[in-house]
CSV table of C-alpha atoms in Angstrom, one decimal:
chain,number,residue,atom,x,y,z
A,657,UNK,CA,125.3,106.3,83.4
A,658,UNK,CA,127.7,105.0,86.0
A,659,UNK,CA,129.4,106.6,89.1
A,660,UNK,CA,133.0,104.8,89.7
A,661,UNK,CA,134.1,105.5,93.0
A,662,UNK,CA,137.2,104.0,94.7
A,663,UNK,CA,138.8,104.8,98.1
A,664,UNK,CA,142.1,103.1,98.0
A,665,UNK,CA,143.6,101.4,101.7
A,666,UNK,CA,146.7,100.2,100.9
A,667,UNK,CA,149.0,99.2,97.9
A,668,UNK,CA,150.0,101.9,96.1
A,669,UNK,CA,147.4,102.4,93.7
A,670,UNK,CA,145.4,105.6,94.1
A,671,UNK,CA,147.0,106.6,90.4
A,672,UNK,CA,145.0,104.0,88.6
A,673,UNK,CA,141.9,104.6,88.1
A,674,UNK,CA,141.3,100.7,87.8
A,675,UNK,CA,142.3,98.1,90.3
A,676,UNK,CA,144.5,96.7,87.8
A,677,UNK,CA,146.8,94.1,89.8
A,678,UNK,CA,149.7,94.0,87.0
A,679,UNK,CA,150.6,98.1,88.0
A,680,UNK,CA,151.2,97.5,91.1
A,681,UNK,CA,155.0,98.4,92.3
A,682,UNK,CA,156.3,95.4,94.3
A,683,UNK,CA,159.2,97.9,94.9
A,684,UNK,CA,157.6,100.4,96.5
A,685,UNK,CA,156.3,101.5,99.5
A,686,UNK,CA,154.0,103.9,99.1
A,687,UNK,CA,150.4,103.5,100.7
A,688,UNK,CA,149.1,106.4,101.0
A,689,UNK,CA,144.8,106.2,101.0
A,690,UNK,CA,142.9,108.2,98.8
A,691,UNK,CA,139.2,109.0,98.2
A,692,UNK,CA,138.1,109.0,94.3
A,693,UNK,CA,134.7,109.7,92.1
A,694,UNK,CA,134.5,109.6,88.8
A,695,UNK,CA,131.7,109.1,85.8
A,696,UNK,CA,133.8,108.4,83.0
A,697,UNK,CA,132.6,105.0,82.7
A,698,UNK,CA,129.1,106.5,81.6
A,699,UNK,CA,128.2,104.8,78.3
A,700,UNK,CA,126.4,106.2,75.2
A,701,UNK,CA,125.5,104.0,72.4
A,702,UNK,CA,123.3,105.0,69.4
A,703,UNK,CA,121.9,101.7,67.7
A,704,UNK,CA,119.8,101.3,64.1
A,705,UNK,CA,118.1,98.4,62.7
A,706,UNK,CA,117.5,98.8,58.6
A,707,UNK,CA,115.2,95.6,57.7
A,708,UNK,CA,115.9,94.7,54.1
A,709,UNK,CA,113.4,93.8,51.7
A,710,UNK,CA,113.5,89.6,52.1
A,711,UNK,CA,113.3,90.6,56.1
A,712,UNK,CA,116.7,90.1,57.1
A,713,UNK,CA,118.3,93.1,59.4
A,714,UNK,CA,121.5,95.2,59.3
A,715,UNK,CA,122.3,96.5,62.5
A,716,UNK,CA,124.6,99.7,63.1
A,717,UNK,CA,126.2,100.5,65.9
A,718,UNK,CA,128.2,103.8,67.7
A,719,UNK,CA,129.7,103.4,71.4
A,720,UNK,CA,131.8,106.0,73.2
A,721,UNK,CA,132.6,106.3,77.1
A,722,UNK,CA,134.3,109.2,78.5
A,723,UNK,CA,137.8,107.0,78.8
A,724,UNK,CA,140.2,108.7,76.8
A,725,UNK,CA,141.8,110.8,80.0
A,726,UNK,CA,140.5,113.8,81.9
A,727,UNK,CA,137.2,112.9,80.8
A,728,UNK,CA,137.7,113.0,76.9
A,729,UNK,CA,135.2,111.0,74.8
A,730,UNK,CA,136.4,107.7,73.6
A,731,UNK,CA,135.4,105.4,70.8
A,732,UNK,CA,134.4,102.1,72.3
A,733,UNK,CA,132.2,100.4,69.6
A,734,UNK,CA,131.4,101.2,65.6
A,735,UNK,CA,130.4,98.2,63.7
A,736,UNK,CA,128.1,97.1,61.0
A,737,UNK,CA,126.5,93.9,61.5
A,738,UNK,CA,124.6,91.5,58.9
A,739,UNK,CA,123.0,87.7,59.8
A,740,UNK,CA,126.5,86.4,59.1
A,741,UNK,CA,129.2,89.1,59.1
A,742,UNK,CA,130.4,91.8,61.4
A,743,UNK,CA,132.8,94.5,60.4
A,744,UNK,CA,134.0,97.2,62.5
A,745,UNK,CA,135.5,97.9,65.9
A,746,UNK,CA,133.9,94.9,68.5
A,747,UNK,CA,135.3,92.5,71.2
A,748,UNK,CA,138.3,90.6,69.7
A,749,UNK,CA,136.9,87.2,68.7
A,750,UNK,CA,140.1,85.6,71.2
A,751,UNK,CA,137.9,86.8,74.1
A,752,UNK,CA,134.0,85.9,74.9
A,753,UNK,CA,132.0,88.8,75.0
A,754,UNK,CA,128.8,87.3,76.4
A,755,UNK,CA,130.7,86.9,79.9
A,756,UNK,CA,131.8,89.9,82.3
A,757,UNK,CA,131.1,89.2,86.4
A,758,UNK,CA,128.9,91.4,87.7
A,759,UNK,CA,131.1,94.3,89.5
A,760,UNK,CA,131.7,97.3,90.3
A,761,UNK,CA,135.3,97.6,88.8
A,762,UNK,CA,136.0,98.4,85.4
A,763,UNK,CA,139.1,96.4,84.8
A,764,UNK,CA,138.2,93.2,85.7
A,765,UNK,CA,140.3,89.4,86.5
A,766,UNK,CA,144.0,89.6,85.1
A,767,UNK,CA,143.5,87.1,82.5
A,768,UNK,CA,140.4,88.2,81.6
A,769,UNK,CA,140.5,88.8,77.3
A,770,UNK,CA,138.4,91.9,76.9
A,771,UNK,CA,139.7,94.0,74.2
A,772,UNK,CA,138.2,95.9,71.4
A,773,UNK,CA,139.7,95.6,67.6
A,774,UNK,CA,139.0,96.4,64.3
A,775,UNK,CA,138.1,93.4,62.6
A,776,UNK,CA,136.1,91.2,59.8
A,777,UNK,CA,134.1,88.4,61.5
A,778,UNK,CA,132.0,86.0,60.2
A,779,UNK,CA,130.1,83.2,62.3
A,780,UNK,CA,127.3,80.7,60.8
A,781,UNK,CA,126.4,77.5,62.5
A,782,UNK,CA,126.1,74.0,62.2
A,783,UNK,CA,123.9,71.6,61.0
A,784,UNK,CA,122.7,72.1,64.4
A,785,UNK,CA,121.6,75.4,64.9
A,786,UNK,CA,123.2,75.4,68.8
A,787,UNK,CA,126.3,75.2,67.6
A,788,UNK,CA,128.0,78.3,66.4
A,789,UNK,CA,131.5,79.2,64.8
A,790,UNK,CA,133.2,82.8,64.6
A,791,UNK,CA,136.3,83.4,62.6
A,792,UNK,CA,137.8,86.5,62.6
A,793,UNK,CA,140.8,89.2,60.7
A,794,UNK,CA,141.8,91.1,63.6
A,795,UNK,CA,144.1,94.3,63.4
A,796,UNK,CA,147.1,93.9,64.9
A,797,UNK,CA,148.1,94.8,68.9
A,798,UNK,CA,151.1,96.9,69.1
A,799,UNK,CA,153.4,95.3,71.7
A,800,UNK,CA,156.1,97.4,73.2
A,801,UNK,CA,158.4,95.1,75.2
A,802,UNK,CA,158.7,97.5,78.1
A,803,UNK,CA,158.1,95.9,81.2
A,804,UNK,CA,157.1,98.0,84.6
A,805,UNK,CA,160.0,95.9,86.2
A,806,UNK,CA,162.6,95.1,83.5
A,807,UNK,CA,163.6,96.2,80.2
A,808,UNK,CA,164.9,93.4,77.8
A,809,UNK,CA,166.2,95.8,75.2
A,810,UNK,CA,163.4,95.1,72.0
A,811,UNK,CA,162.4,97.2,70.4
A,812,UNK,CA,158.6,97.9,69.4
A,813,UNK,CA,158.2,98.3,65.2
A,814,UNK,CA,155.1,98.3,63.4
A,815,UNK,CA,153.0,95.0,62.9
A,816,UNK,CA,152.3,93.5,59.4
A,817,UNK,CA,150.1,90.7,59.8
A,818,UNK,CA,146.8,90.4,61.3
A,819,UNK,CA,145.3,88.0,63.9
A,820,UNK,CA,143.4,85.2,62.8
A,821,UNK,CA,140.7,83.6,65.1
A,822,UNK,CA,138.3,80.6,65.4
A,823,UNK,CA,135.7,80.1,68.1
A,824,UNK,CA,132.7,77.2,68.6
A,825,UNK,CA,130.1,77.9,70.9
A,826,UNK,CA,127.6,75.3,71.9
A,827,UNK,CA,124.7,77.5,73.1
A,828,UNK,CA,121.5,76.3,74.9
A,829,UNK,CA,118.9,78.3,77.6
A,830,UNK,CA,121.0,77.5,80.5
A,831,UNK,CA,124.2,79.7,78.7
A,832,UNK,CA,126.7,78.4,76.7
A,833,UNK,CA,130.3,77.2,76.6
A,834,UNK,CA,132.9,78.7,73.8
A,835,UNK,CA,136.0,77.3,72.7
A,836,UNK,CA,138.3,79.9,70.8
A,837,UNK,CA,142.2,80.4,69.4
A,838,UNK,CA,144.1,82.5,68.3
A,839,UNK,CA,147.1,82.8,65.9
A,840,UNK,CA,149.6,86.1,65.4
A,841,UNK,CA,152.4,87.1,64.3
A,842,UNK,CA,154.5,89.6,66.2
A,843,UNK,CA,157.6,92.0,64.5
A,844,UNK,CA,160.5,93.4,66.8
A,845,UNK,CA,163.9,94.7,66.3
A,846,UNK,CA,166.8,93.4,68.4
A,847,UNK,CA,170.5,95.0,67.8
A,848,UNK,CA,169.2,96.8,64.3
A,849,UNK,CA,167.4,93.6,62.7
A,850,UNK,CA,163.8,93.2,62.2
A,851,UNK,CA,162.5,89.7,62.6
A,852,UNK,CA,159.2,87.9,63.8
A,853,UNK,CA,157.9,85.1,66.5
A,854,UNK,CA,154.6,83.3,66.3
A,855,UNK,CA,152.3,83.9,68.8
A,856,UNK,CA,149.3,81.3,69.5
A,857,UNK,CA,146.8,80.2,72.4
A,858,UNK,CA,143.5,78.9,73.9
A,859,UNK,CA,140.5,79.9,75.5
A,860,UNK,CA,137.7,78.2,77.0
A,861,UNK,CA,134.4,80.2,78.3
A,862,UNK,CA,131.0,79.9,79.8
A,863,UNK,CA,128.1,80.9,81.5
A,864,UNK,CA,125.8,79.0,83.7
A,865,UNK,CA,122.4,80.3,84.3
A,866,UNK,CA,119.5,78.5,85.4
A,867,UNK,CA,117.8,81.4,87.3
A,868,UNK,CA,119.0,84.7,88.6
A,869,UNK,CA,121.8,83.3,90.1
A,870,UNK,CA,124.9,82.6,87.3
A,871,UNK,CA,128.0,80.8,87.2
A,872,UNK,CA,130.9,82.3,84.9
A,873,UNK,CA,134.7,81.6,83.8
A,874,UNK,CA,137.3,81.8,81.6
A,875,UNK,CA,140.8,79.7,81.3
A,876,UNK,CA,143.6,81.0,78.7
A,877,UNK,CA,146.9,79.8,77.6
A,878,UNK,CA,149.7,80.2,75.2
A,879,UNK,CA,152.8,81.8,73.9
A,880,UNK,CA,153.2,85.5,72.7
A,881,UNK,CA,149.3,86.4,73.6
A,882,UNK,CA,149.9,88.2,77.0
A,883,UNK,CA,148.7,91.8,74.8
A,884,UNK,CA,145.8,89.8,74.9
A,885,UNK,CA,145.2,89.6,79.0
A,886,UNK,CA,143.5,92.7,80.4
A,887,UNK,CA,146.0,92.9,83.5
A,888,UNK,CA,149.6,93.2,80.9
A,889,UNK,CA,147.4,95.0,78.1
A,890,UNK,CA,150.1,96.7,75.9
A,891,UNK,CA,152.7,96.4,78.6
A,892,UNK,CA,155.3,94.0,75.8
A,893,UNK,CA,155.1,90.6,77.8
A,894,UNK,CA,154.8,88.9,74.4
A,895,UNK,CA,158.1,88.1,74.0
A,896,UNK,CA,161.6,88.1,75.5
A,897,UNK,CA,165.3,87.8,74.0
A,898,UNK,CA,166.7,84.2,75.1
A,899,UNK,CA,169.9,83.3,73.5
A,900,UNK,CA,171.7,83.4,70.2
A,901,UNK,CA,170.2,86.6,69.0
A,902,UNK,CA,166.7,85.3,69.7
A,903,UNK,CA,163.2,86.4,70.9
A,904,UNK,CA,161.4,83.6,72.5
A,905,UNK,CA,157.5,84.3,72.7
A,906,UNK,CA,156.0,84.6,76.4
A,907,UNK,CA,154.3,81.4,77.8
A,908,UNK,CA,151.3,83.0,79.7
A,909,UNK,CA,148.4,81.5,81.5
A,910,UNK,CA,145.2,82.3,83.7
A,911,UNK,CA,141.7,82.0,84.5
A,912,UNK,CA,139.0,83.0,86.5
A,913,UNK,CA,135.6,82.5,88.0
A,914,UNK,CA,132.8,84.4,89.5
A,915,UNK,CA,129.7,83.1,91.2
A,916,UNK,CA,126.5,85.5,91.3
A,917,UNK,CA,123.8,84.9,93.7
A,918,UNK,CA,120.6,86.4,94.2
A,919,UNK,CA,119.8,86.6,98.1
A,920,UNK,CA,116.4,88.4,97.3
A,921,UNK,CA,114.9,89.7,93.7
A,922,UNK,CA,116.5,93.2,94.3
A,923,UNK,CA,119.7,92.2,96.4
A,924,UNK,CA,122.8,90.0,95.6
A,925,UNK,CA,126.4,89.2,96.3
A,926,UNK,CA,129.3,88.2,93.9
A,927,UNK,CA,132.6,86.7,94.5
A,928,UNK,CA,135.9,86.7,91.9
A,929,UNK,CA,138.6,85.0,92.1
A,930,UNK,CA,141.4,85.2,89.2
A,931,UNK,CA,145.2,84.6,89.1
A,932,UNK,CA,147.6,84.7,85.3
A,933,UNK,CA,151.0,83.9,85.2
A,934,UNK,CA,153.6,85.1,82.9
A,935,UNK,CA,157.2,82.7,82.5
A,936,UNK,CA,160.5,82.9,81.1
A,937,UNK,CA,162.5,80.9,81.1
A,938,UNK,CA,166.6,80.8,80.2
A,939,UNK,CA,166.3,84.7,79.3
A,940,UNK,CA,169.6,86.2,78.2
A,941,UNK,CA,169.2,89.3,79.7
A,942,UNK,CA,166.9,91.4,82.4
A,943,UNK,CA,167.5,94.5,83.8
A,944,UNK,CA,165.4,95.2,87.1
A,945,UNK,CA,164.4,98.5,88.0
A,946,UNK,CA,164.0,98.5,91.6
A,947,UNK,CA,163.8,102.2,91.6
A,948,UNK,CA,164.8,105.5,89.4
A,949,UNK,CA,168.4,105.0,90.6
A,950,UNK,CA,168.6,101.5,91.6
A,951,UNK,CA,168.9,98.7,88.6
A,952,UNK,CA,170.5,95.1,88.9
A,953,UNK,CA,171.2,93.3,85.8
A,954,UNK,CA,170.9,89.4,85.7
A,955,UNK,CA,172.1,87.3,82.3
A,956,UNK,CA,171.0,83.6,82.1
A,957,UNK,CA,167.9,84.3,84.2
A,958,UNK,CA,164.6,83.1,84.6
A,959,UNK,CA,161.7,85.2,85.6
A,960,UNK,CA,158.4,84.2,87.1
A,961,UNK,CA,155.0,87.3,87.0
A,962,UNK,CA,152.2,86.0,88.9
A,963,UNK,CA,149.2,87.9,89.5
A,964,UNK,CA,146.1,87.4,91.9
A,965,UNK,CA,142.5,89.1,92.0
A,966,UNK,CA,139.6,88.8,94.4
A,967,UNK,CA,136.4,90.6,94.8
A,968,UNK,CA,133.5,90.5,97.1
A,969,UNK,CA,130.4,92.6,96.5
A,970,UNK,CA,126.6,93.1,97.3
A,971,UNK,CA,124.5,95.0,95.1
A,972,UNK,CA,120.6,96.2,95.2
A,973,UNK,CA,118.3,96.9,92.5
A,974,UNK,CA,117.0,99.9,93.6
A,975,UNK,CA,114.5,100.5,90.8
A,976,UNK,CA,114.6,98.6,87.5
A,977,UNK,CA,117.2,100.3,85.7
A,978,UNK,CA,119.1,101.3,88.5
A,979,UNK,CA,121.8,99.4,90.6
A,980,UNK,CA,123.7,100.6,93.5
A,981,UNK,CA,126.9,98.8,94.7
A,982,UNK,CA,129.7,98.4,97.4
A,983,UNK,CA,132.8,96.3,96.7
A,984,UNK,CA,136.1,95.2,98.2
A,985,UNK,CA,139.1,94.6,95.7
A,986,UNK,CA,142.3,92.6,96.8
A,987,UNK,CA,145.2,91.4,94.6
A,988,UNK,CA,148.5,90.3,95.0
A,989,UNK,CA,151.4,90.5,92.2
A,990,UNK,CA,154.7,88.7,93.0
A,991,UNK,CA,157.8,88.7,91.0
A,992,UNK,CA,160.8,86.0,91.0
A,993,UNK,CA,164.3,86.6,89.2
A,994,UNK,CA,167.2,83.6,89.5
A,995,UNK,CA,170.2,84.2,87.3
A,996,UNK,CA,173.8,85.9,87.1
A,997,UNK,CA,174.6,89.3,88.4
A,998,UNK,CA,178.3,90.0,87.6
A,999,UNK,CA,179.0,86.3,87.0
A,1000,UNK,CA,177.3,85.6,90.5
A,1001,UNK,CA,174.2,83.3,90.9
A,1002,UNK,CA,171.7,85.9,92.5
A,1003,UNK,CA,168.2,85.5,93.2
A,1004,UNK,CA,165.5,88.4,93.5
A,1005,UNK,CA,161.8,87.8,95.0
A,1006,UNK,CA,159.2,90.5,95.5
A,1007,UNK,CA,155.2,90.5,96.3
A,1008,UNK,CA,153.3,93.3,97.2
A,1009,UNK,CA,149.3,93.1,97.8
A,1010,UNK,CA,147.1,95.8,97.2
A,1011,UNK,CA,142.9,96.7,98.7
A,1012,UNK,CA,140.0,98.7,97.7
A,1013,UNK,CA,136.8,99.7,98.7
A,1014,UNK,CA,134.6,100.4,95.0
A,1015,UNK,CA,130.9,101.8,95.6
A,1016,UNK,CA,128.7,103.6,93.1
A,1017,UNK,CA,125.7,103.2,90.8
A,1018,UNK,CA,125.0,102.2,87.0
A,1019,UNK,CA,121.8,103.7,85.7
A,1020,UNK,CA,120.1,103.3,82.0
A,1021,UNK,CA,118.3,105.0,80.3
């Protein structure tokens, strides 16, 4: 069980329910403060174990959340897992899903790959038994190519191919580090034809834990993965048109790093820092939506999408299962256009910043 509550100072984003910095409107001005409580992000997971006859175990399991709007029940998890395979809806092999810093908000650094797929996984290890390799069939992401600040005029058509992945992990008692890639392939239509770019990248993970106190990060990078990066999820930064009838894929990259530390058994702090950034270069077209009425479109152009994400919190144990929390969220998103406007070199650059107070509590049970 989790209470998710969020009072909102400035920023202009008491609409998301998330302190997602990639919605926030460098055009706009509104900052108004709000006061928000939700338990939505209350978990319920139903988990079997069936132990075959030679002893080895297949493992079932069922995950919802109450995410899918107004409080509707959403399907999280549903897997089937064996000593080698795993096939179901589970993290997307891309990201690591034995890291996650310990806070109280739900969406987490912008470049942070957490993302749940269908897939068909398979991991063994090495001769040497700390040394572990996942490959992966994911299902496709959709990617719309609609942009909160410009439209590049692609359009969205079904996928056809599915991502492949590879991972390593070297794991040992202190944590582990984990090496992974990825490799898609991503359909659009531009002026009536249907064609395809490749879409590739890296990610390198780990966790260090000696005690209590851990050490976590992630870094990312590539072309035509930005569906990938929690903070652009779905928003179409895959790819853009640039020249000669062409869709260039998206270079993206980012990282983070949090730092957990224990100041008594029951009471401890964590700081996160994060920052992505999304560039393209020689685009052939952009138009900027500065507002419902207000557009300005540049030809030859580049564009430049950073985004950046801290968090400071302190958290106490109340009783075993049960965790109480206050949190302050700040990000920053700046945009920077240079191209043509009307045959005129013009240049457009906008950042907004954005703060919130999180607080609840995460019981299990």
């Amino acid at each position: 069980m989790k209470l998710n509550g969020y009072m909102d100072i400035f920023g202009g984003l008491n609409d998301n329910e998330t302190f997602n910095v990639g919605l926030i409107n460098v055009f706009g001005t509104d900052d108004d403060k709000s006061l928000k409580a939700d338990l939505y992000q209350t978990q319920l997971r139903l988990t079997t174990h069936m132990v075959q006859e030679n002893g080895k175990v297949i493992k079932a399991v069922v995950e919802s959340d109450f995410w899918g709007g107004n409080g509707r029940m959403r399907l999280r998890k549903a897997y089937v897992e064996t000593e080698h395979w795993q096939i179901g809806q589970m993290w997307n092999n891309f990201g690591d899903e034995d890291i996650w810093p310990d806070i109280m908000e739900l969406e987490g650094p912008p470049s942070g790959v957490w993302i749940r797929t269908p897939h068909v996984k398979y991991k063994n290890t090495f001769s040497n038994p700390n040394w572990i390799y996942e490959a992966s069939i994911e299902a496709p992401i959709a990617t719309s190519f609609t942009y909160d600040e410009f439209q590049p005029l692609v359009e969205e058509v079904d996928q056809f191919m599915p991502d492949f992945t590879f991972a390593v992990k070297y794991k040992k008692d202190w944590g582990h580090l984990r090496l992974s890639s990825i490799l898609r392939s991503v359909r659009y239509k531009l002026d009536d034809e249907i064609d395809n770019f490749l879409g590739y990248g890296v990610s390198f993970s780990g966790n260090y834990k000696p005690n209590l106190n851990n050490f976590q990060f992630q870094l990312v990078g590539g072309k035509g993965i930005s569906a990938y990066l929690t903070t652009v999820s779905g928003g179409g930064y895959d790819g853009y048109p640039s020249g000669n009838n062409n869709i260039s894929a998206t270079p993206a990259f980012g990282g983070w790093a949090s730092y957990g530390y224990f100041i008594t058994t029951k009471l401890h702090t964590n700081i996160v820092f994060g920052a992505t950034q999304f560039k393209l270069d020689d685009s052939e077209r952009l138009i900027v939506y500065e507002s419902l009425d207000d557009t300005t479109v540049f030809v030859e152009g580049d564009f430049l999408h950073k985004h950046y994400y801290g968090i400071f919190n302190l958290m106490y144990d109340a009783y075993k299962r049960m965790t109480v929390g206050l949190e302050l969220d700040y990000g920053i998103k700046s945009i920077d256009v240079k191209g043509e406007v009307n045959g005129v070199a013009q240049a457009l650059d906008k950042s907004r910043d954005a703060m919130r107070i999180s607080f609840g509590f995460m019981y299990n049970f």
